[in-house]
Coordinates of C-alpha atoms in Angstrom, one line a residue:
M1 CA -1.3 2.2 -1.9
K2 CA 1.8 3.3 -0.3
T3 CA 3.3 0.4 -1.6
R4 CA 0.8 -2.3 -2.0
R5 CA -0.5 -5.0 -4.0
V6 CA -0.3 -7.2 -7.3
T7 CA -2.5 -9.1 -9.4
A8 CA -4.4 -12.4 -8.9
G9 CA -4.7 -12.8 -12.8
V10 CA -0.9 -13.1 -13.0
A11 CA -0.3 -15.6 -10.4
S12 CA 1.4 -17.9 -12.8
V13 CA 3.6 -15.2 -14.2
L14 CA 4.4 -14.4 -10.4
A15 CA 5.7 -18.1 -10.0
L16 CA 8.0 -17.7 -12.9
S17 CA 9.3 -14.4 -11.9
L18 CA 9.9 -15.3 -8.4
G19 CA 12.0 -18.3 -9.6
A20 CA 9.6 -20.8 -8.5
A21 CA 12.0 -21.0 -5.6
A22 CA 12.6 -23.6 -2.9
C23 CA 9.3 -25.1 -2.8
G24 CA 10.2 -27.9 -0.6
G25 CA 8.2 -29.0 2.5
G26 CA 9.2 -29.5 6.2
G27 CA 11.8 -31.5 7.3
K28 CA 15.3 -30.1 8.3
D29 CA 17.9 -28.0 6.4
D30 CA 21.5 -28.7 5.8
D31 CA 22.2 -27.1 9.6
G32 CA 19.8 -29.5 11.0
N33 CA 17.2 -26.6 11.8
G34 CA 13.7 -27.1 11.7
G35 CA 11.6 -26.1 8.8
N36 CA 12.4 -25.5 5.1
A37 CA 15.0 -22.8 5.6
K38 CA 16.5 -22.1 2.2
K39 CA 16.7 -19.0 0.1
D40 CA 13.6 -17.8 -1.1
A41 CA 11.9 -20.7 0.5
A42 CA 9.2 -18.1 1.9
L43 CA 8.2 -17.1 -1.8
T44 CA 6.3 -20.4 -2.5
S45 CA 6.0 -22.0 0.9
I46 CA 5.6 -21.7 4.8
V47 CA 8.9 -21.6 6.2
N48 CA 9.2 -23.2 9.8
A49 CA 5.6 -24.3 9.7
S50 CA 4.2 -24.7 13.3
D51 CA 1.2 -25.1 15.4
K52 CA 2.9 -24.0 18.4
K53 CA 0.9 -21.5 20.4
G54 CA 2.3 -18.9 22.8
G55 CA 5.3 -16.6 22.6
T56 CA 5.6 -13.1 21.4
V57 CA 6.0 -11.7 17.8
T58 CA 7.9 -8.5 17.8
Y59 CA 8.2 -5.9 15.0
Q60 CA 10.1 -2.5 14.7
H61 CA 9.8 0.2 12.3
S62 CA 12.0 3.0 11.2
D63 CA 9.1 5.6 11.5
V64 CA 5.8 6.0 12.7
P65 CA 2.6 4.5 10.8
D66 CA 0.2 7.2 9.1
S67 CA -2.1 5.6 11.6
L68 CA -3.0 2.1 12.9
D69 CA -6.7 3.0 12.8
P70 CA -7.9 0.8 10.0
G71 CA -10.0 3.4 8.5
N72 CA -7.3 6.2 8.5
S73 CA -4.4 4.1 6.9
Y74 CA -3.0 3.8 3.4
Y75 CA 0.3 2.0 4.0
G76 CA 0.3 -1.5 2.9
W77 CA 2.1 -2.8 6.0
V78 CA -0.5 -1.3 8.2
M79 CA -3.3 -2.9 6.3
N80 CA -1.6 -6.4 6.5
F81 CA -0.9 -5.7 10.5
S82 CA -4.3 -4.5 11.0
R83 CA -6.0 -7.6 10.2
L84 CA -4.6 -8.8 13.5
Y85 CA -7.3 -6.6 15.4
G86 CA -9.7 -5.8 12.6
R87 CA -11.7 -8.0 10.6
T88 CA -13.0 -6.9 7.2
L89 CA -15.7 -8.0 4.8
T90 CA -13.2 -10.0 2.7
T91 CA -9.5 -10.5 3.0
F92 CA -6.6 -12.0 1.1
K93 CA -6.1 -15.7 2.0
P94 CA -3.3 -16.1 4.6
A95 CA -1.5 -18.8 2.5
A96 CA 1.8 -19.3 0.5
G97 CA 2.5 -18.6 -3.0
K98 CA -0.4 -17.8 -5.5
E99 CA -2.9 -18.8 -2.8
G100 CA -2.2 -15.8 -1.0
L101 CA -3.8 -13.8 -3.9
E102 CA -7.1 -15.3 -3.5
V103 CA -9.9 -13.2 -1.9
V104 CA -11.9 -15.0 0.9
P105 CA -14.7 -14.1 3.0
D106 CA -13.6 -12.8 6.5
L107 CA -16.3 -10.9 8.4
A108 CA -18.8 -11.8 5.7
E109 CA -20.1 -15.4 5.1
S110 CA -19.2 -15.5 1.4
L111 CA -18.0 -13.2 -1.4
G112 CA -20.3 -10.6 -2.3
K113 CA -23.5 -11.3 -4.5
P114 CA -23.7 -8.7 -7.1
S115 CA -26.8 -7.8 -9.1
P116 CA -26.6 -8.8 -13.0
D117 CA -25.4 -5.2 -13.8
A118 CA -22.7 -5.4 -10.9
K119 CA -24.1 -2.1 -9.5
T120 CA -25.6 -3.7 -6.4
W121 CA -23.5 -5.8 -4.1
T122 CA -24.6 -7.6 -0.9
Y123 CA -23.0 -9.4 1.9
K124 CA -24.0 -11.6 5.0
L125 CA -22.1 -11.2 8.0
R126 CA -21.1 -14.1 10.1
K127 CA -23.2 -14.5 13.3
G128 CA -21.5 -14.8 16.6
V129 CA -18.7 -12.2 15.9
K130 CA -18.2 -9.7 18.7
F131 CA -16.1 -6.7 19.7
E132 CA -13.6 -6.8 22.5
D133 CA -16.1 -5.6 25.0
G134 CA -18.6 -8.5 24.0
T135 CA -21.0 -6.5 22.1
P136 CA -22.2 -8.2 18.7
V137 CA -20.7 -6.9 15.5
T138 CA -23.5 -5.6 13.1
S139 CA -23.9 -4.5 9.5
K140 CA -24.5 -1.1 11.1
D141 CA -20.8 -1.1 12.5
V142 CA -19.4 -1.6 9.0
K143 CA -21.6 1.1 7.4
Y144 CA -20.3 3.5 9.9
A145 CA -16.5 2.5 9.6
I146 CA -17.1 3.0 5.7
E147 CA -18.9 6.6 6.3
R148 CA -16.2 7.9 8.7
S149 CA -13.3 6.6 6.8
N150 CA -14.4 7.7 3.4
F151 CA -16.4 11.0 4.1
A152 CA -14.6 12.8 7.0
P153 CA -11.4 14.3 5.4
E154 CA -11.4 16.9 8.3
A155 CA -10.8 14.0 10.7
L156 CA -9.4 11.2 8.7
S157 CA -7.6 12.0 5.6
N158 CA -5.1 9.3 5.0
G159 CA -7.1 6.5 3.4
P160 CA -8.4 6.1 -0.1
T161 CA -11.9 7.3 -1.2
Y162 CA -13.3 4.7 -3.5
F163 CA -16.5 4.1 -1.5
K164 CA -17.2 7.9 -1.8
A165 CA -16.4 7.8 -5.7
F166 CA -18.6 4.8 -6.4
L167 CA -21.4 4.9 -3.9
E168 CA -24.6 6.6 -5.2
G169 CA -24.9 9.9 -3.5
G170 CA -21.3 9.8 -2.6
D171 CA -20.5 13.2 -3.8
K172 CA -23.3 14.7 -1.7
Y173 CA -23.0 13.0 1.8
K174 CA -21.2 14.9 4.3
G175 CA -19.9 12.3 6.5
P176 CA -21.0 11.1 10.0
Y177 CA -19.2 13.9 12.1
K178 CA -21.4 16.7 10.1
D179 CA -24.3 14.8 9.1
K180 CA -25.9 13.4 12.6
S181 CA -28.8 11.6 11.0
P182 CA -29.0 7.9 12.2
E183 CA -29.6 6.7 8.4
G184 CA -26.2 7.8 7.2
I185 CA -25.5 7.5 3.6
K186 CA -28.8 5.9 1.9
S187 CA -26.9 4.0 -0.8
I188 CA -25.5 1.6 2.0
E189 CA -28.5 -0.4 3.5
T190 CA -28.6 -2.6 6.5
P191 CA -32.0 -4.2 6.4
D192 CA -31.0 -6.4 9.3
D193 CA -27.9 -6.8 11.7
H194 CA -26.3 -9.3 9.5
T195 CA -26.8 -7.9 5.9
I196 CA -25.3 -5.1 4.2
V197 CA -26.2 -3.8 0.5
F198 CA -24.2 -1.3 -1.4
H199 CA -25.7 0.5 -4.3
L200 CA -23.2 1.9 -6.8
N201 CA -23.4 4.7 -9.5
Q202 CA -21.8 2.5 -12.1
P203 CA -21.0 -1.3 -12.6
F204 CA -18.1 -2.3 -10.6
A205 CA -16.7 -5.8 -11.2
D206 CA -13.8 -5.6 -8.7
F207 CA -16.1 -4.8 -5.4
D208 CA -14.8 -8.0 -3.6
Y209 CA -11.4 -6.5 -3.8
L210 CA -12.7 -3.2 -2.5
A211 CA -14.3 -5.2 0.5
T212 CA -10.8 -6.6 1.6
F213 CA -9.9 -2.8 2.6
S214 CA -9.2 -2.1 6.2
Q215 CA -11.9 0.4 5.9
T216 CA -14.5 -2.2 6.0
A217 CA -13.4 -3.4 9.7
P218 CA -16.4 -2.5 11.8
V219 CA -16.2 0.4 14.2
P220 CA -18.9 1.0 16.9
R221 CA -20.4 4.6 16.5
A222 CA -20.4 5.2 20.4
K223 CA -16.8 4.5 20.6
D224 CA -15.5 6.7 17.6
D225 CA -14.0 10.1 18.2
G226 CA -12.6 10.8 15.2
A227 CA -8.7 11.0 14.8
K228 CA -8.4 10.0 18.5
Y229 CA -10.1 6.7 18.0
V230 CA -6.5 5.4 17.3
Q231 CA -5.8 5.9 21.0
H232 CA -8.6 3.3 21.9
I233 CA -9.3 1.1 18.6
V234 CA -12.0 -1.6 19.5
S235 CA -11.0 -4.9 18.2
S236 CA -13.0 -7.1 16.3
G237 CA -10.2 -9.8 15.5
P238 CA -8.2 -12.0 17.7
Y239 CA -6.0 -9.5 19.3
K240 CA -6.8 -6.2 21.1
F241 CA -4.4 -3.4 22.3
Q242 CA -3.1 -3.7 25.7
S243 CA -1.2 -0.3 25.4
Y244 CA -0.6 2.3 22.7
Q245 CA 2.0 5.1 22.9
E246 CA 1.8 7.3 19.9
G247 CA 4.9 7.3 18.1
R248 CA 6.5 4.9 20.2
S249 CA 5.0 1.6 20.6
A250 CA 1.9 -0.8 20.7
T251 CA 1.3 -4.1 22.3
L252 CA -1.4 -6.4 21.4
V253 CA -2.8 -9.3 23.5
R254 CA -5.4 -11.9 23.1
N255 CA -8.8 -10.7 22.8
P256 CA -11.0 -12.9 24.8
E257 CA -14.2 -12.2 23.0
W258 CA -12.8 -13.5 19.6
D259 CA -14.3 -16.9 18.7
P260 CA -12.2 -19.1 16.3
K261 CA -15.4 -20.8 15.3
T262 CA -16.4 -17.5 13.5
D263 CA -12.9 -17.0 12.0
P264 CA -11.8 -19.8 9.8
I265 CA -8.6 -18.0 8.4
R266 CA -6.8 -17.0 11.8
K267 CA -5.1 -19.1 13.9
A268 CA -3.7 -16.6 16.4
L269 CA -1.0 -18.7 17.7
P270 CA 1.2 -15.9 19.4
D271 CA 0.0 -14.6 23.0
K272 CA 1.4 -11.3 22.4
V273 CA 2.4 -9.0 19.5
E274 CA 4.8 -6.0 20.1
I275 CA 5.7 -3.3 17.9
K276 CA 8.3 -0.5 18.4
F277 CA 8.5 2.7 16.1
K278 CA 11.4 5.1 15.3
V279 CA 14.0 2.6 15.2
N280 CA 16.9 3.3 13.1
P281 CA 16.7 1.2 10.1
V282 CA 19.9 -0.2 10.3
T283 CA 19.5 -1.1 14.0
V284 CA 16.3 -2.7 12.6
D285 CA 18.4 -5.1 10.6
N286 CA 21.0 -5.7 13.0
N287 CA 18.3 -6.8 15.7
L288 CA 16.8 -9.0 12.7
L289 CA 20.3 -10.6 12.2
S290 CA 20.8 -11.1 15.9
D291 CA 17.4 -12.7 16.3
K292 CA 16.1 -10.1 18.7
I293 CA 13.0 -9.2 16.6
T294 CA 10.8 -11.4 14.3
A295 CA 10.4 -8.9 11.3
D296 CA 10.8 -5.2 10.2
A297 CA 7.1 -4.2 10.0
A298 CA 7.7 -1.9 7.0
G299 CA 8.3 -5.0 4.8
T300 CA 10.6 -3.3 2.3
G301 CA 13.7 -5.3 2.9
V302 CA 17.2 -4.7 4.6
Q303 CA 19.0 -1.6 3.9
P304 CA 21.9 -1.3 1.3
Q305 CA 24.5 -1.4 4.3
T306 CA 23.1 -4.7 5.3
Q307 CA 22.8 -6.5 2.0
P308 CA 26.5 -7.8 1.6
K309 CA 25.9 -9.4 5.2
V310 CA 23.0 -11.4 4.3
L311 CA 23.7 -12.4 0.6
S312 CA 26.7 -14.3 1.3
G313 CA 27.4 -17.1 3.7
K314 CA 25.1 -19.0 5.8
L315 CA 22.7 -16.1 6.4
A316 CA 21.7 -16.2 2.6
K317 CA 19.4 -19.4 3.3
Q318 CA 17.4 -16.9 5.4
T319 CA 16.7 -14.5 2.7
D320 CA 13.7 -13.9 0.4
I321 CA 14.0 -11.4 -2.7
S322 CA 10.4 -10.8 -3.6
Y323 CA 8.9 -8.8 -6.1
A324 CA 6.9 -6.2 -4.6
G325 CA 4.4 -5.4 -7.5
A326 CA 5.4 -1.7 -6.9
T327 CA 7.2 1.0 -8.8
Q328 CA 9.4 3.7 -7.3
Y329 CA 9.0 6.8 -9.4
L330 CA 9.3 10.4 -9.3
A331 CA 6.3 12.8 -9.6
L332 CA 6.7 16.0 -11.3
N333 CA 4.0 18.6 -9.9
V334 CA 2.3 20.5 -12.7
H335 CA 1.5 23.4 -10.4
V336 CA 5.0 24.0 -9.2
K337 CA 6.9 26.1 -11.9
P338 CA 8.6 25.2 -14.2
F339 CA 6.9 21.9 -14.3
D340 CA 3.8 23.5 -15.6
N341 CA 5.7 23.2 -18.8
I342 CA 5.8 19.9 -20.3
H343 CA 9.3 20.5 -22.0
C344 CA 10.8 21.1 -18.5
R345 CA 9.2 17.8 -17.4
K346 CA 10.8 16.1 -20.5
A347 CA 14.2 17.3 -19.5
V348 CA 14.2 15.4 -16.3
Q349 CA 13.0 12.4 -18.1
Y350 CA 16.0 12.4 -20.2
A351 CA 18.4 13.8 -17.8
I352 CA 17.9 11.1 -14.9
D353 CA 20.4 8.2 -14.9
K354 CA 18.1 5.4 -13.8
Q355 CA 20.9 2.8 -13.5
S356 CA 22.4 4.7 -11.0
V357 CA 19.0 5.1 -9.0
V358 CA 18.9 1.2 -8.8
D359 CA 22.5 1.0 -7.9
A360 CA 22.1 3.6 -5.1
M361 CA 18.9 1.8 -3.7
G362 CA 20.9 -1.5 -3.5
G363 CA 21.5 -2.8 -6.9
A364 CA 19.7 -5.9 -8.4
P365 CA 18.4 -7.3 -5.1
K366 CA 16.2 -4.2 -4.8
G367 CA 14.8 -4.0 -8.4
D368 CA 15.2 -3.5 -12.0
V369 CA 15.2 -0.2 -14.0
A370 CA 11.5 0.9 -14.6
T371 CA 10.2 2.4 -17.8
T372 CA 6.5 2.2 -17.2
L373 CA 4.2 3.1 -14.2
L374 CA 2.6 -0.4 -14.2
P375 CA 5.2 -2.9 -12.8
P376 CA 5.5 -6.2 -14.9
T377 CA 3.7 -8.2 -12.4
V378 CA 0.5 -6.0 -12.5
N379 CA -2.4 -6.9 -14.7
G380 CA -2.4 -4.6 -17.9
Y381 CA 1.4 -4.2 -17.8
T382 CA 2.9 -3.3 -21.5
K383 CA 6.4 -3.2 -22.2
F384 CA 7.4 0.3 -23.6
D385 CA 10.0 3.2 -23.0
T386 CA 8.6 6.8 -23.9
Y387 CA 11.9 8.5 -23.0
A388 CA 14.3 5.7 -23.7
T389 CA 18.2 6.6 -23.2
P390 CA 21.4 4.5 -23.8
G391 CA 21.7 2.0 -21.1
N392 CA 19.1 3.9 -19.0
K393 CA 21.9 6.1 -18.0
G394 CA 20.3 9.4 -19.2
D395 CA 20.6 11.6 -22.5
V396 CA 22.3 14.8 -21.9
D397 CA 21.8 16.0 -25.3
K398 CA 18.1 15.3 -25.3
A399 CA 17.7 16.8 -21.9
K400 CA 19.2 19.9 -22.9
D401 CA 17.2 20.4 -26.0
E402 CA 14.1 19.9 -23.9
L403 CA 15.4 22.6 -21.6
K404 CA 15.7 25.0 -24.7
Q405 CA 12.2 24.3 -25.5
C406 CA 10.8 25.1 -22.2
G407 CA 12.7 28.3 -22.0
K408 CA 15.5 27.3 -19.6
P409 CA 18.5 26.6 -21.6
N410 CA 20.9 27.0 -18.6
G411 CA 18.5 24.8 -16.3
F412 CA 16.6 26.0 -13.3
T413 CA 16.4 25.2 -9.4
T414 CA 13.8 23.2 -7.6
N415 CA 13.1 21.0 -4.7
L416 CA 13.3 17.1 -4.6
T417 CA 11.7 15.3 -1.6
A418 CA 12.5 12.0 0.0
R419 CA 11.5 10.4 3.3
S420 CA 14.1 10.8 5.9
D421 CA 13.7 7.4 7.4
R422 CA 14.3 5.2 4.2
P423 CA 18.1 5.5 3.5
A424 CA 17.5 3.8 0.0
E425 CA 15.1 6.5 -1.1
V426 CA 17.5 9.3 0.3
A427 CA 20.3 7.5 -1.6
A428 CA 18.1 7.5 -4.8
A429 CA 17.3 11.1 -4.4
T430 CA 21.1 12.0 -4.4
A431 CA 21.8 10.1 -7.5
I432 CA 18.9 11.9 -9.2
Q433 CA 20.4 15.2 -7.8
N434 CA 23.9 14.2 -9.2
A435 CA 22.4 13.4 -12.9
L436 CA 20.2 16.5 -13.1
K437 CA 23.3 18.8 -12.2
K438 CA 25.0 17.3 -15.6
V439 CA 22.2 19.5 -17.6
G440 CA 22.2 22.5 -15.1
I441 CA 19.1 21.5 -13.1
Q442 CA 19.9 22.2 -9.3
A443 CA 17.7 20.2 -7.0
E444 CA 17.6 20.6 -3.4
I445 CA 16.7 17.4 -1.4
K446 CA 14.1 18.0 1.4
Q447 CA 13.6 15.1 3.9
F448 CA 10.5 14.1 5.7
P449 CA 9.5 11.5 8.0
S450 CA 7.3 8.9 6.1
G451 CA 4.7 8.8 8.8
K452 CA 3.4 12.1 7.9
Y453 CA 4.8 12.4 4.5
F454 CA 1.4 12.3 2.8
S455 CA -0.6 13.8 5.4
N456 CA 1.5 16.7 6.1
F457 CA 3.9 17.2 3.3
A458 CA 3.9 15.8 -0.2
G459 CA 0.2 14.8 -0.1
V460 CA -0.9 18.2 0.9
P461 CA -1.2 20.4 -2.4
S462 CA -1.0 23.7 -0.4
Y463 CA 2.1 22.7 1.2
V464 CA 3.7 21.4 -1.9
H465 CA 3.0 24.5 -3.8
K466 CA 3.9 26.9 -1.1
H467 CA 7.2 25.3 -0.6
K468 CA 7.9 24.6 -4.3
L469 CA 8.1 20.9 -3.9
G470 CA 8.5 20.4 -7.6
M471 CA 9.7 16.6 -7.7
M472 CA 8.6 14.1 -5.1
S473 CA 10.0 10.6 -4.5
M474 CA 7.1 8.3 -4.2
A475 CA 6.5 4.2 -4.4
W476 CA 3.3 2.7 -5.3
G477 CA 1.6 -0.7 -5.3
A478 CA -1.8 -1.9 -6.4
D479 CA -4.6 -1.0 -3.9
W480 CA -6.0 -4.1 -5.2
P481 CA -4.8 -6.8 -7.7
T482 CA -5.8 -5.1 -11.1
G483 CA -4.4 -2.6 -13.1
Y484 CA -7.3 0.0 -12.2
G485 CA -6.3 -0.8 -8.4
F486 CA -2.9 0.3 -9.2
L487 CA -3.7 3.4 -11.2
D488 CA -6.7 5.1 -10.0
Q489 CA -5.5 6.7 -6.9
I490 CA -2.3 8.1 -8.3
V491 CA -3.3 9.4 -11.7
N492 CA -7.0 10.3 -11.4
G493 CA -8.0 13.8 -11.1
A494 CA -10.7 12.8 -8.6
A495 CA -8.0 11.6 -6.3
I496 CA -6.7 15.0 -5.6
K497 CA -7.6 15.8 -2.1
P498 CA -6.5 18.6 0.5
S499 CA -4.3 16.3 2.5
G500 CA -3.4 12.6 2.2
G501 CA -3.2 12.4 -1.4
N502 CA -1.4 10.1 -3.6
N503 CA -1.8 12.1 -6.9
L504 CA 1.4 13.8 -6.1
M505 CA 1.7 15.1 -9.8
E506 CA -1.9 16.5 -9.3
L507 CA -2.5 15.1 -12.9
D508 CA -6.0 16.0 -14.0
D509 CA -6.5 14.9 -17.3
P510 CA -10.0 14.5 -18.7
K511 CA -8.8 11.9 -21.3
I512 CA -7.3 9.8 -18.5
N513 CA -9.9 10.5 -16.2
K514 CA -12.6 9.1 -18.6
A515 CA -10.5 6.2 -19.7
L516 CA -10.3 4.9 -16.1
K517 CA -14.0 5.4 -15.5
E518 CA -15.0 3.6 -18.6
G519 CA -12.3 0.9 -18.1
I520 CA -13.7 -0.3 -14.7
A521 CA -17.4 -0.3 -16.1
N522 CA -16.3 -2.5 -18.8
T523 CA -17.5 -6.1 -18.0
D524 CA -15.2 -7.7 -20.9
E525 CA -12.0 -8.6 -18.8
A526 CA -9.8 -8.9 -21.8
E527 CA -10.7 -5.3 -22.9
R528 CA -10.5 -3.9 -19.4
T529 CA -7.0 -5.4 -19.0
K530 CA -5.8 -3.8 -22.3
T531 CA -7.3 -0.5 -21.0
W532 CA -4.7 -0.2 -18.1
G533 CA -1.7 -0.5 -20.3
E534 CA -3.2 2.3 -22.7
I535 CA -3.8 4.4 -19.6
D536 CA 0.0 3.7 -18.7
K537 CA 1.0 5.1 -22.1
M538 CA -1.4 8.2 -21.7
V539 CA 0.2 9.2 -18.5
M540 CA 3.6 8.8 -19.7
D541 CA 2.8 11.2 -22.6
T542 CA 2.1 13.8 -20.0
A543 CA 5.7 13.4 -18.8
T544 CA 4.6 13.9 -15.2
V545 CA 5.9 10.8 -14.0
V546 CA 9.5 9.5 -14.0
P547 CA 9.6 5.6 -13.4
L548 CA 12.7 4.6 -11.6
V549 CA 12.6 1.2 -10.2
Y550 CA 10.4 -2.0 -10.4
R551 CA 10.8 -2.6 -6.7
K552 CA 12.0 -5.9 -5.0
N553 CA 12.1 -6.6 -1.4
L554 CA 15.3 -8.4 0.3
L555 CA 13.6 -9.7 3.2
F556 CA 15.5 -11.5 6.2
R557 CA 13.6 -14.1 8.4
P558 CA 15.2 -14.7 11.9
E559 CA 15.4 -18.4 12.9
S560 CA 12.9 -17.8 15.6
A561 CA 10.3 -16.7 13.1
A562 CA 7.5 -19.3 12.4
N563 CA 5.0 -19.7 9.8
V564 CA 6.8 -17.3 7.4
T565 CA 5.6 -16.8 4.0
V566 CA 5.6 -13.8 1.6
T567 CA 2.2 -12.4 0.6
Q568 CA 2.1 -10.8 -3.0
A569 CA -1.4 -9.4 -1.9
Y570 CA 0.5 -6.9 0.4
L571 CA 3.5 -5.9 -1.8
G572 CA 5.8 -8.7 -1.2
M573 CA 6.3 -8.4 2.6
Y574 CA 5.6 -11.5 5.0
D575 CA 2.2 -12.3 6.1
Y576 CA 1.4 -10.9 9.5
V577 CA -1.8 -12.9 10.2
L578 CA 0.3 -16.2 9.8
M579 CA 3.7 -15.2 11.5
S580 CA 4.4 -16.7 15.1
S581 CA 7.2 -17.4 17.2
A582 CA 9.3 -20.4 17.5
K583 CA 10.8 -19.5 20.8

């Protein structure tokens, strides 16, 4: 996902890598403030725990979401945020530390019941769950939500398409906007209003993770109008939209039809949730420090300019440095010359000074030099470095040798993308640009807004080819906590699509595609885990991905923020289901 998840299988590793920090209980800190406000406290505990109802939680974001429609989003922060108004079949437990990686039933009564061959999965929905207009939520609403989100790229192109890939007949079904038959896709059965059955085309042991996707949040067919649905989303959660101004703001208020008896995981403490978009990222930081807002919705941490303010003095106790379970990398598109030549790609691999990239992004608090696509906290990670350079500072001689082999001894010109509202990413792109100049590669930086980065620009092959976007900035976290959940949508040829794509390299290697398919079908967990590390090496051998940084988030929590804890299920940001206001 556009920066998303880590692995349940490495919960113990996470506890160590996060320093097992500050796991004290309640009480008062040195300044007499309530809660356990210590540095890194939110990594393993709930800071400023409270049962107080009321108040307003306020978020700001430096750009716009790809969409707040749960069925049309691929950003991790939206999937975290959308749990306030959309209930999914399963979800990640709102809890501190490793408990937050546990998948628990949400709209469903229990986790899925698989057939012996793991090709059929059955869920029973809780009774008594209603939409905001008082109509009951049924299994048909969940089925329809999956159909619209996975099978209608002409209207909803931002989200993943796992259901389309793994449901029987998924390659033939045209989606609900073209196929008007009432039965929809036959491989999702709804024998009654509270039962939904999925028939898959191959074994899929990770299906309960797939059921956590916001795409399983129910949508009433009669209220859906495709891409316009975001203007009037029908809530199944504790909050509903009071207002929505596209590109500007949204306000959520209590949903009177939400019944806490049917929802064991949400306390829904705030009366109101507000979010504003297109706020300068440094302004967002300043508003956090002055306690004017509750959290930065993006969840990626403060900007480099803000770091000195929060890492020293009294403010340090309000920070949490979390591993994001994500890798920042450079995608080299194989259909944009000269990157159709592997030696030109290898020249970039050796030319880049990765340490300068880390420094540009904010140094150690923002991450470590990356040498693999899989980050160390994801199941299947294997330590290796295919394109090692001294001190991770690049190797000019090797880069120039590769340039000779690709027929460009004097270098070449290309374009390098970055998201305009992410200063750290722009700074990283500048560091890459400077390193490439040393070997004769001239890269012009093209900036695009993050909200449309994938739907209109970097994720649209026709646009990429036409505008010669040879090198594209990318950050990725696991769609769910396994190596497959990290790799599939960014290296599988089947993930290439007309818009909203994440395989920015347009890598379509038959051996890699086959290894992914066979790996997820393997019921031997140890062998399956081994496969993900092997695929990582295969990808690096293609030289299409330049790993840059294993991402960390330097998060800041204002004193008025209550029930604050980091969730590794959503890329090391704060858990928005738990968060409330102490004001």
